Amino acid sequence: MSTQQLIHQLARTQFLSAAQWQTLFAQHTQEDAATLTALAQNTAKTYFGNRIYTRGLIEFSNYCRNDCYYCGIRRGNRLARRYRLTPEDILACCREGDRLGFRTFVLQGGEDPGFSDDLLCQTIEQIKARFVSCAVTLSVGERPRSVYQSFFDAGADRYLLRHETANAQHYRRLHPPGLSLEHRKECLWTLKDIGFQVGAGFMVGSPGQTDADLAEDMLFLKELEPHMVGIGPFLPHSATPFAACPPGSTEKTLFLLSCIRLMLPQVLLPATTALGTAAADGRERGILAGANVVMPNLSPLSVRKNYMLYDNKICTGEESAQSVAQLQKHLSAIGYALAVDRGDSPLVKLKKKES
Ligand code: 5AD
């Protein structure tokens, strides 16, 4: 089958086999990429119109007990300046976000044992009590089922946990012993089972990644059917074992965004900060390739520079929450507008929470 035929089959059936994905990744031409982008953009418009959802990102702690080889806030990075916001700091970010029009707050942090599960639950409860029309998304890594359940019961609506790579051998190349793909996947299924809107995802061009690995990522996403998928290019961080590794390609990231839009037509798909860091117009190009979410930074300015997952991470320019007006302008220049509601996944009729 030709690559053009593969693209049309994907658009028609939302499915390709592992072998077909690999062929598409390895053999596509520029013309194929243009076809794919147009189909993906069209699909996003069918389900979401010209509306782009926004989420205010609050990076509340950069302490982490893990030592992932790619990540700038890994435990082993002695050069990282560590910080941890208080619940009051976090609430102040939410107040600012609410004023700026955000209706989703994403609380992201390392796996920080110093910010207890109880404290996080209390923080979630306070946010939900004060900002009743807002959704809370968590991105705080792997936890036991009982803890995930307590976050959900406290009022958290969504959970982001990228699977990073769906190939076990590649997973071991990116992570130290003790972390496993098996456990990562189990966490994702648990989160889904509890009733969270769940986000998975991976880095494009992470060290050692092959097209066969990417094909496995696509099949895993198809199987999991997450509500959200976060992908961005791998970008090296100077104080990690992967400092000298080349960055992932912007073009390939855009190509994969379009593939994901066609495979999971209604998925919430952010144009990520990593994509915006890799290319100045990365976010806009992501949207034109089928993305429908942006996540401006709402963290306090004083700590933003310390949440450095990779070198040169943008955080004070237009991607910051304070620049929504600018963002609006750039989006309207390409025919899109910011949405003002919570932006829940169309796939879920929100489970009525007991009590
Ligand atoms: N380059 C790109 N993305 C990274 N992440 C962590 N480190 C890097 C890096 N060096 C991503 C991971 C993680 C998310 C919060 O940030 O995919 O899940």
mmCIF file of N, CA and C and ligand atoms in Angstrom, residues 70-72 108 139 162 164 184 202-203 232-237 274 309-310, ligand 1:
data_model
loop_
_atom_site.group_PDB
_atom_site.id
_atom_site.type_symbol
_atom_site.label_atom_id
_atom_site.label_comp_id
_atom_site.label_asym_id
_atom_site.label_seq_id
_atom_site.Cartn_x
_atom_site.Cartn_y
_atom_site.Cartn_z
ATOM 1 N N TYR A 70 16.435 11.621 31.098
ATOM 2 C CA TYR A 70 16.192 12.759 30.198
ATOM 3 C C TYR A 70 15.832 14.041 30.932
ATOM 4 N N CYS A 71 15.458 13.943 32.192
ATOM 5 C CA CYS A 71 14.725 15.043 32.828
ATOM 6 C C CYS A 71 15.610 15.951 33.677
ATOM 7 N N GLY A 72 15.471 17.240 33.485
ATOM 8 C CA GLY A 72 16.287 18.224 34.186
ATOM 9 C C GLY A 72 16.020 18.321 35.679
ATOM 10 N N GLN A 108 1.221 20.468 38.324
ATOM 11 C CA GLN A 108 2.276 19.542 37.912
ATOM 12 C C GLN A 108 3.469 19.662 38.847
ATOM 13 N N SER A 139 -0.687 16.228 37.603
ATOM 14 C CA SER A 139 0.402 15.596 36.862
ATOM 15 C C SER A 139 1.540 15.417 37.866
ATOM 16 N N ARG A 162 2.333 10.777 31.181
ATOM 17 C CA ARG A 162 2.840 10.282 29.905
ATOM 18 C C ARG A 162 3.434 8.898 30.094
ATOM 19 N N GLU A 164 5.683 7.774 28.134
ATOM 20 C CA GLU A 164 7.063 8.075 27.705
ATOM 21 C C GLU A 164 7.558 7.221 26.539
ATOM 22 N N ARG A 184 4.020 1.708 34.866
ATOM 23 C CA ARG A 184 3.506 2.954 34.282
ATOM 24 C C ARG A 184 2.140 2.702 33.640
ATOM 25 N N PHE A 202 4.175 10.848 24.969
ATOM 26 C CA PHE A 202 5.591 10.471 24.863
ATOM 27 C C PHE A 202 6.395 11.607 24.238
ATOM 28 N N MET A 203 7.711 11.460 24.317
ATOM 29 C CA MET A 203 8.603 12.428 23.674
ATOM 30 C C MET A 203 8.956 11.910 22.284
ATOM 31 N N GLY A 232 5.725 15.937 22.677
ATOM 32 C CA GLY A 232 6.595 17.057 22.319
ATOM 33 C C GLY A 232 7.943 16.486 21.959
ATOM 34 N N PRO A 233 8.778 17.276 21.307
ATOM 35 C CA PRO A 233 10.106 16.774 20.964
ATOM 36 C C PRO A 233 10.950 16.582 22.226
ATOM 37 N N PHE A 234 11.791 15.546 22.247
ATOM 38 C CA PHE A 234 12.815 15.450 23.292
ATOM 39 C C PHE A 234 13.771 16.617 23.105
ATOM 40 N N LEU A 235 14.112 17.297 24.198
ATOM 41 C CA LEU A 235 15.097 18.375 24.146
ATOM 42 C C LEU A 235 16.122 18.104 25.238
ATOM 43 N N PRO A 236 17.406 18.100 24.910
ATOM 44 C CA PRO A 236 18.406 17.735 25.917
ATOM 45 C C PRO A 236 18.531 18.763 27.040
ATOM 46 N N HIS A 237 18.865 18.275 28.225
ATOM 47 C CA HIS A 237 19.174 19.142 29.362
ATOM 48 C C HIS A 237 20.642 18.923 29.719
ATOM 49 N N ALA A 274 7.246 22.144 24.931
ATOM 50 C CA ALA A 274 8.462 21.655 24.261
ATOM 51 C C ALA A 274 8.418 21.984 22.768
ATOM 52 N N LEU A 309 12.827 21.319 32.697
ATOM 53 C CA LEU A 309 12.845 19.907 32.316
ATOM 54 C C LEU A 309 13.903 19.676 31.246
ATOM 55 N N TYR A 310 14.149 20.733 30.431
ATOM 56 C CA TYR A 310 15.158 20.668 29.363
ATOM 57 C C TYR A 310 15.708 22.075 29.201
HETATM 58 N N1 5AD B 1 12.649 16.948 26.753
HETATM 59 C C1 5AD B 1 11.349 16.946 26.445
HETATM 60 N N2 5AD B 1 10.385 16.603 27.287
HETATM 61 C C2 5AD B 1 10.749 16.244 28.533
HETATM 62 N N3 5AD B 1 10.027 15.840 29.577
HETATM 63 C C3 5AD B 1 10.867 15.609 30.619
HETATM 64 N N4 5AD B 1 12.129 15.852 30.254
HETATM 65 C C4 5AD B 1 12.082 16.243 28.947
HETATM 66 C C5 5AD B 1 13.061 16.598 28.000
HETATM 67 N N5 5AD B 1 14.375 16.609 28.301
HETATM 68 C C6 5AD B 1 8.592 15.586 29.508
HETATM 69 C C7 5AD B 1 8.283 14.149 29.896
HETATM 70 C C8 5AD B 1 7.382 14.308 31.095
HETATM 71 C C9 5AD B 1 6.825 15.698 30.924
HETATM 72 C C10 5AD B 1 6.341 16.340 32.176
HETATM 73 O O1 5AD B 1 7.900 16.423 30.392
HETATM 74 O O2 5AD B 1 7.602 13.495 28.836
HETATM 75 O O3 5AD B 1 6.345 13.349 31.165
#
